[in-house]
Short mmCIF file of C-alpha atoms in Angstrom, two decimals:
data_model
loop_
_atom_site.label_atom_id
_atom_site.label_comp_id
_atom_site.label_asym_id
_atom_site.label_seq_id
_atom_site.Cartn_x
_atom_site.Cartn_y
_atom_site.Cartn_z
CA UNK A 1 0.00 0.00 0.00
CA UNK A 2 1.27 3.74 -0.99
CA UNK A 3 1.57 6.29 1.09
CA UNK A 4 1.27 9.36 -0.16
CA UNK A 5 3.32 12.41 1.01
CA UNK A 6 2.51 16.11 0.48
CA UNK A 7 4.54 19.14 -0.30
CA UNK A 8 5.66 20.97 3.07
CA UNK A 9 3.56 23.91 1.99
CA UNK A 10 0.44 21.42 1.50
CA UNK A 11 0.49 19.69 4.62
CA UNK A 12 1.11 23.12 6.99
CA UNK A 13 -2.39 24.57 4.42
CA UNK A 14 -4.29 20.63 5.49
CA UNK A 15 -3.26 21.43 9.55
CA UNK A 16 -4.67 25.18 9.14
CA UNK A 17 -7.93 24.42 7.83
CA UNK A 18 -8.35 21.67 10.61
CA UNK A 19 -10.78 23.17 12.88
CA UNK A 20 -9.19 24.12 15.89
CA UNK A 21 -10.35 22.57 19.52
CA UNK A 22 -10.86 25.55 22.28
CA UNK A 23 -11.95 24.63 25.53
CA UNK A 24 -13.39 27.26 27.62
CA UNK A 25 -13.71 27.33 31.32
CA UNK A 26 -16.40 28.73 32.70
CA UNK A 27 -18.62 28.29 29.80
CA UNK A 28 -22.06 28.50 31.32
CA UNK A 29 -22.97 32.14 31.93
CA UNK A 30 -21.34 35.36 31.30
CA UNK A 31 -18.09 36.15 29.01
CA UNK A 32 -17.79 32.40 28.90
CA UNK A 33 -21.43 31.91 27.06
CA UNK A 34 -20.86 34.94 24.93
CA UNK A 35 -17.47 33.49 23.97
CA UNK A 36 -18.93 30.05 23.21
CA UNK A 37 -21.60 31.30 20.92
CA UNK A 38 -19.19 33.26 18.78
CA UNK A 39 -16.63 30.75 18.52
CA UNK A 40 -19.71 28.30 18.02
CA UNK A 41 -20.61 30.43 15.15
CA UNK A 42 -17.63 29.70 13.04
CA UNK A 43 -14.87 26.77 12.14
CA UNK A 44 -13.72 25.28 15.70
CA UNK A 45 -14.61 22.34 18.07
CA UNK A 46 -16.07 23.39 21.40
CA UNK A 47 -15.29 21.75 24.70
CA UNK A 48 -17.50 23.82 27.05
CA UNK A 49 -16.53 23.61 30.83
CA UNK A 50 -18.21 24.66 33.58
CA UNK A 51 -19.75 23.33 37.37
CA UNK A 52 -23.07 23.75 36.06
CA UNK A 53 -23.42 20.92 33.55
CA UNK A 54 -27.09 22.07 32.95
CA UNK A 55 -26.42 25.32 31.87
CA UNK A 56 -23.59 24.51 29.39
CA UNK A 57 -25.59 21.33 27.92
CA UNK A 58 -27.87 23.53 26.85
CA UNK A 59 -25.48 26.11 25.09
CA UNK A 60 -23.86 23.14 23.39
CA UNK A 61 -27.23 21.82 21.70
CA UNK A 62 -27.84 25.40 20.70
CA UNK A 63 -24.40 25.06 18.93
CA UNK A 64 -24.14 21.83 17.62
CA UNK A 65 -23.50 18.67 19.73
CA UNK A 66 -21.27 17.56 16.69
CA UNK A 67 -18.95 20.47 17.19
CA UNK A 68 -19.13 21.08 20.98
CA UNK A 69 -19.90 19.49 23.98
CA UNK A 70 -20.39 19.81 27.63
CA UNK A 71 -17.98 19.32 30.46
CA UNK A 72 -18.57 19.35 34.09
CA UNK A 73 -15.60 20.60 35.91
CA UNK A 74 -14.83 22.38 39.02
CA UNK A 75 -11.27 24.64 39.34
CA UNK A 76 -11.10 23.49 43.02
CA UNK A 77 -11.21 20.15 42.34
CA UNK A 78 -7.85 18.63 41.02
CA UNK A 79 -9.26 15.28 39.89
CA UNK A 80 -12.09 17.37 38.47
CA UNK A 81 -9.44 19.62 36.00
CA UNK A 82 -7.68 16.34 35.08
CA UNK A 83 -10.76 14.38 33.84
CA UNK A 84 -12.11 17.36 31.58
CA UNK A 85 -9.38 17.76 29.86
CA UNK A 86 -8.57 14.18 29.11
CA UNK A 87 -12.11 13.95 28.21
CA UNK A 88 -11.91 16.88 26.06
CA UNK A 89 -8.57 15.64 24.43
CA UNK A 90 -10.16 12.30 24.06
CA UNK A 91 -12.84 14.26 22.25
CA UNK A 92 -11.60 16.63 19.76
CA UNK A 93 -7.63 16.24 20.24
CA UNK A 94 -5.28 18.33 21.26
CA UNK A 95 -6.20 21.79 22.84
CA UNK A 96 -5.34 24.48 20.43
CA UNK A 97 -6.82 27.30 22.43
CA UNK A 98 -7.93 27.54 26.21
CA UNK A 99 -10.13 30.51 27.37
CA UNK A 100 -9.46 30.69 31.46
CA UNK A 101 -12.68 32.26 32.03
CA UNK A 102 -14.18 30.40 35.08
CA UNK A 103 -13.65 32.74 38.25
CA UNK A 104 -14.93 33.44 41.50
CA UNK A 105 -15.46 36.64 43.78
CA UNK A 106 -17.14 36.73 47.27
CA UNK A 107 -16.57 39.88 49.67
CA UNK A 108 -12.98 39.15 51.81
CA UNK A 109 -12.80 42.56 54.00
CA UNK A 110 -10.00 43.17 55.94
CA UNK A 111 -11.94 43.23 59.25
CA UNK A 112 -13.78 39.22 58.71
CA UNK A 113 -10.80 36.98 60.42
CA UNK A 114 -13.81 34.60 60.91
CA UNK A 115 -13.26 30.76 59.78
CA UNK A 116 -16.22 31.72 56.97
CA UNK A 117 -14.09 34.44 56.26
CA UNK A 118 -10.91 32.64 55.77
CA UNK A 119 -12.19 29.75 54.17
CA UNK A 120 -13.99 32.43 51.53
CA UNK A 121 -10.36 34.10 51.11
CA UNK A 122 -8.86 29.96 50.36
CA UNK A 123 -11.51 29.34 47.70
CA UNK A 124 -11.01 32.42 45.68
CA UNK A 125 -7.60 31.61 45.16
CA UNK A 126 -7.92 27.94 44.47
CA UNK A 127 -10.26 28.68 42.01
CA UNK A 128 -8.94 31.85 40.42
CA UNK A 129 -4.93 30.84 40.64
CA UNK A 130 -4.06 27.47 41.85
CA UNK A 131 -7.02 25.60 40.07
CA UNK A 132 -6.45 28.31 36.76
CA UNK A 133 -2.68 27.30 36.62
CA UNK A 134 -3.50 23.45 37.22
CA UNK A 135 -5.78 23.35 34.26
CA UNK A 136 -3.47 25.90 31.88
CA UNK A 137 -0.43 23.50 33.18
CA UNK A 138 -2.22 20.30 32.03
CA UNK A 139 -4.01 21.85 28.70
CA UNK A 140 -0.22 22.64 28.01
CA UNK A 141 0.65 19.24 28.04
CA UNK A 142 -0.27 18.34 24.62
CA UNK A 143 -0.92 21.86 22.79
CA UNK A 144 0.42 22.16 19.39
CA UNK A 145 2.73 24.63 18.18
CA UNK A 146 0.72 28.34 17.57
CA UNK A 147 -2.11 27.59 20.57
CA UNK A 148 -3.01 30.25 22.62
CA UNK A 149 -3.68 30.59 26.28
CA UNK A 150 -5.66 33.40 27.26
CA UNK A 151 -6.68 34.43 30.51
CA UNK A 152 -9.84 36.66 31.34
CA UNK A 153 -8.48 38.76 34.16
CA UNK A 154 -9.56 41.95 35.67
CA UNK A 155 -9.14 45.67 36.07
CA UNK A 156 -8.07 44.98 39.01
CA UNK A 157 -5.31 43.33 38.54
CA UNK A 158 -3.93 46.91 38.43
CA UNK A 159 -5.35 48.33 41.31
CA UNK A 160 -6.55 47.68 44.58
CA UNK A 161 -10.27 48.15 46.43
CA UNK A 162 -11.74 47.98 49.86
CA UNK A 163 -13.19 44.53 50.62
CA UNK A 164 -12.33 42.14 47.77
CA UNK A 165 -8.35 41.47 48.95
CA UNK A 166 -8.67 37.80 47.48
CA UNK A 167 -9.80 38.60 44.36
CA UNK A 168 -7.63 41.41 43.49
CA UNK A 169 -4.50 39.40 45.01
CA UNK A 170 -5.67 36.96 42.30
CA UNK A 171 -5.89 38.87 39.32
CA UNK A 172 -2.53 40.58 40.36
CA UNK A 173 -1.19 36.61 40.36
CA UNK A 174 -2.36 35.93 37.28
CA UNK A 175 -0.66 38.74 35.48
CA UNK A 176 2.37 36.92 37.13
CA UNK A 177 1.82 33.86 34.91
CA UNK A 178 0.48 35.00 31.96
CA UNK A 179 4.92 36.88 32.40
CA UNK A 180 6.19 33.40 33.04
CA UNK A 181 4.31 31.20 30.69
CA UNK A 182 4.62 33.40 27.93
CA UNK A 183 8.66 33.34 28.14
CA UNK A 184 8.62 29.51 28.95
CA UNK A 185 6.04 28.52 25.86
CA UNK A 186 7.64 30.82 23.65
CA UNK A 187 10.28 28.35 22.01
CA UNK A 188 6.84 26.67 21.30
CA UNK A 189 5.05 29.36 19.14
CA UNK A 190 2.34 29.62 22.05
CA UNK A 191 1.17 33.25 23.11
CA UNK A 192 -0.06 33.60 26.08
CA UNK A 193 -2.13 36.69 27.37
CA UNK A 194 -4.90 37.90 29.74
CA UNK A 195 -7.78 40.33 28.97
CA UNK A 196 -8.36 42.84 31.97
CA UNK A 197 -12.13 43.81 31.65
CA UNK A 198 -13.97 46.44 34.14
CA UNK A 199 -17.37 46.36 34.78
CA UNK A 200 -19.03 43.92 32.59
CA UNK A 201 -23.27 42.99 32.33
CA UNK A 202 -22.86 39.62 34.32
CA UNK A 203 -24.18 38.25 37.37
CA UNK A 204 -20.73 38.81 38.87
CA UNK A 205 -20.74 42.42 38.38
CA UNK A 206 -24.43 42.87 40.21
CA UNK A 207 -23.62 40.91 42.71
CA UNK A 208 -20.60 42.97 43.52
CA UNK A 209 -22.70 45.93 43.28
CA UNK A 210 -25.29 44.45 45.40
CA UNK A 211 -22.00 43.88 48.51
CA UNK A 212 -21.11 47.28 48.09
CA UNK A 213 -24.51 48.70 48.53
CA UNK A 214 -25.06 46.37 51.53
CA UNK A 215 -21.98 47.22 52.74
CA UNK A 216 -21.81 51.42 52.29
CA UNK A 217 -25.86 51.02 53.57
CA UNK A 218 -26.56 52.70 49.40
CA UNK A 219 -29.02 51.86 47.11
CA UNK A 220 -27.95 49.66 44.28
CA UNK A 221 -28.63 51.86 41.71
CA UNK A 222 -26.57 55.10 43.43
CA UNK A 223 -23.43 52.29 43.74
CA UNK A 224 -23.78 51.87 39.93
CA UNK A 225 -23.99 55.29 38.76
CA UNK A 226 -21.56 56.13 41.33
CA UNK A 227 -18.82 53.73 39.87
CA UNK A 228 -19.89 53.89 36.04
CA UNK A 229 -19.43 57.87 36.55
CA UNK A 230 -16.23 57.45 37.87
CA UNK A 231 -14.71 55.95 34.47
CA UNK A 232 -14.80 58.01 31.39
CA UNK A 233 -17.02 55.78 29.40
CA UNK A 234 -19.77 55.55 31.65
CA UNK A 235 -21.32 52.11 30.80
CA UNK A 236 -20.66 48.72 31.24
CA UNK A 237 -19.06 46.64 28.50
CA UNK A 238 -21.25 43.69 27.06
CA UNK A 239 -20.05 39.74 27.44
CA UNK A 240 -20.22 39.75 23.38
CA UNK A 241 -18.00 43.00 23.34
CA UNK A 242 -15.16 40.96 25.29
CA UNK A 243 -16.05 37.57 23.17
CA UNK A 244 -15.16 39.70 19.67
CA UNK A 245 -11.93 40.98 21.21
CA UNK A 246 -10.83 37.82 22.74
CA UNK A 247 -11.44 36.10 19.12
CA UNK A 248 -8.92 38.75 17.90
CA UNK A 249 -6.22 37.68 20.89
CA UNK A 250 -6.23 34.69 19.86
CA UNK A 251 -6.59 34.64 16.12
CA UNK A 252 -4.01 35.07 13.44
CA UNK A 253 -3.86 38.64 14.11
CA UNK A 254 -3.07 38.50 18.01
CA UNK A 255 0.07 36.41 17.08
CA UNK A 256 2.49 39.42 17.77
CA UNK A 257 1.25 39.80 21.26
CA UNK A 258 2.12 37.56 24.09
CA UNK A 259 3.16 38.27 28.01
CA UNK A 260 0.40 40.86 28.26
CA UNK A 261 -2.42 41.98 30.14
CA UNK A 262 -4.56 43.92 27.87
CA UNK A 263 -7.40 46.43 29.37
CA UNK A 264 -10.58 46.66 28.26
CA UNK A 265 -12.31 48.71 31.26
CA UNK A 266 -14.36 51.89 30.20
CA UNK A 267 -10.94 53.45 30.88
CA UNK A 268 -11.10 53.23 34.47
CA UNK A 269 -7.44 52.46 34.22
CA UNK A 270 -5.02 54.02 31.64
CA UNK A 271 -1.16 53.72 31.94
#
């Protein structure tokens, strides 16, 4: 039996057109959903990961269930990172392009040295850092030359605020590996970034306005006028907004960019 072999140029235009695998964490609500559909929309295989397996089910049969499906996976669970990704590998191949959406943010004031408090403070960062550099470490395993890692970070990974120390010590963190990673995946033609978004329409953001109104004894919508008048664009920024710039991060034309944290926030922070 023959085998037949292709010109160079051939065979690097057959791996191209391949659609590429991206699995997104945090796929369920949010920037992860709005992400999902978009990518769902054009040439690439979906694995969609998330804690509630419900919720992401159903944004995979909106999609396609022949280019995407559903993974159940929590970021504090070890065992839990392993098994998606061996299940998405086992799926679609090799990850060409992970989206570390899934995140967490509870109130951690300086004042709560309760156990609740504590214990709140030790989940944020398994889940936002430890859990988000298990799953980038193992997704790095097997990704192919040219994959992307991208990171959805925060604004505040520039700053600091009252009340949310775990969080922001997070997002500070994970401009700390997106440094690393980038120099150590470089030799391997992977870019790796993170996208620093303000205040975004998701439950996340309303419930953080919600703590601070509780918290400063304010009405919910004086908190919200109070911090989108503070920035010079004086909205918030949609999920699909973020999903259309992360495509470009990670497409052919984000391929000079790597080591970064790029903000999209209203310009509540400028350098």
């Amino acid at each position: 039996m023959s085998t037949v072999k292709l010109p160079q140029s051939e065979l690097l235009d057959a791996l191209n057109a391949r659609p590429k695998h991206v699995f997104v964490s945090g796929a369920s609500r949010g920037i992860g959903e709005a992400v999902s559909r978009l990518f769902g929309d054009d040439n690439f295989e979906l694995s969609l990961a998330a804690r509630s397996y419900n919720r992401t089910l159903g944004i995979c049969m909106d999609i396609g269930e022949d280019k995407s499906h559903p993974l159940r996976m929590d970021l504090s669970d070890e065992e839990s990172i392993d098994a998606a990704v061996v299940a998405a590998e086992e799926r679609f191949g090799p990850i060409d392009i992970l989206i570390n959406n899934a995140g967490l943010n509870m109130a951690t004031p300086l004042n709560d040295s309760s156990a609740e408090g504590r214990q709140r403070f030790r989940q944020i960062i398994d889940v936002n850092l430890t859990g988000t550099y298990f799953l980038t470490q193992r997704v790095c395993q097997h990704m192919p030359s040219g994959g992307r890692v991208l990171f959805i970070g925060s604004v505040l990974a520039r700053f600091g605020v009252p009340g949310s120390h775990a969080y922001t010590a997070s997002k500070h963190a994970v401009m700390g590996l997106v440094r690393g990673m980038a120099h150590e995946l470089a030799d391997r033609d992977i870019r790796v970034n993170a996208l620093n978004p303000g205040w975004v329409d998701t439950k996340m953001a309303h419930d953080s306005l919600q703590r601070i109104a509780a918290s400063t004894e304010q009405s919910v919508q004086k908190v919200t006028v109070d911090m989108l008048g503070a920035q010079p664009i004086r909205r918030m920024l949609k999920p699909s907004e973020i999903a259309r710039y992360v495509a470009f991060l990670v497409g052919p034309q984000g391929d000079g960019i790597t080591g970064q944290g790029i903000d999209m926030s209203c310009g509540s922070f400028m350098v």
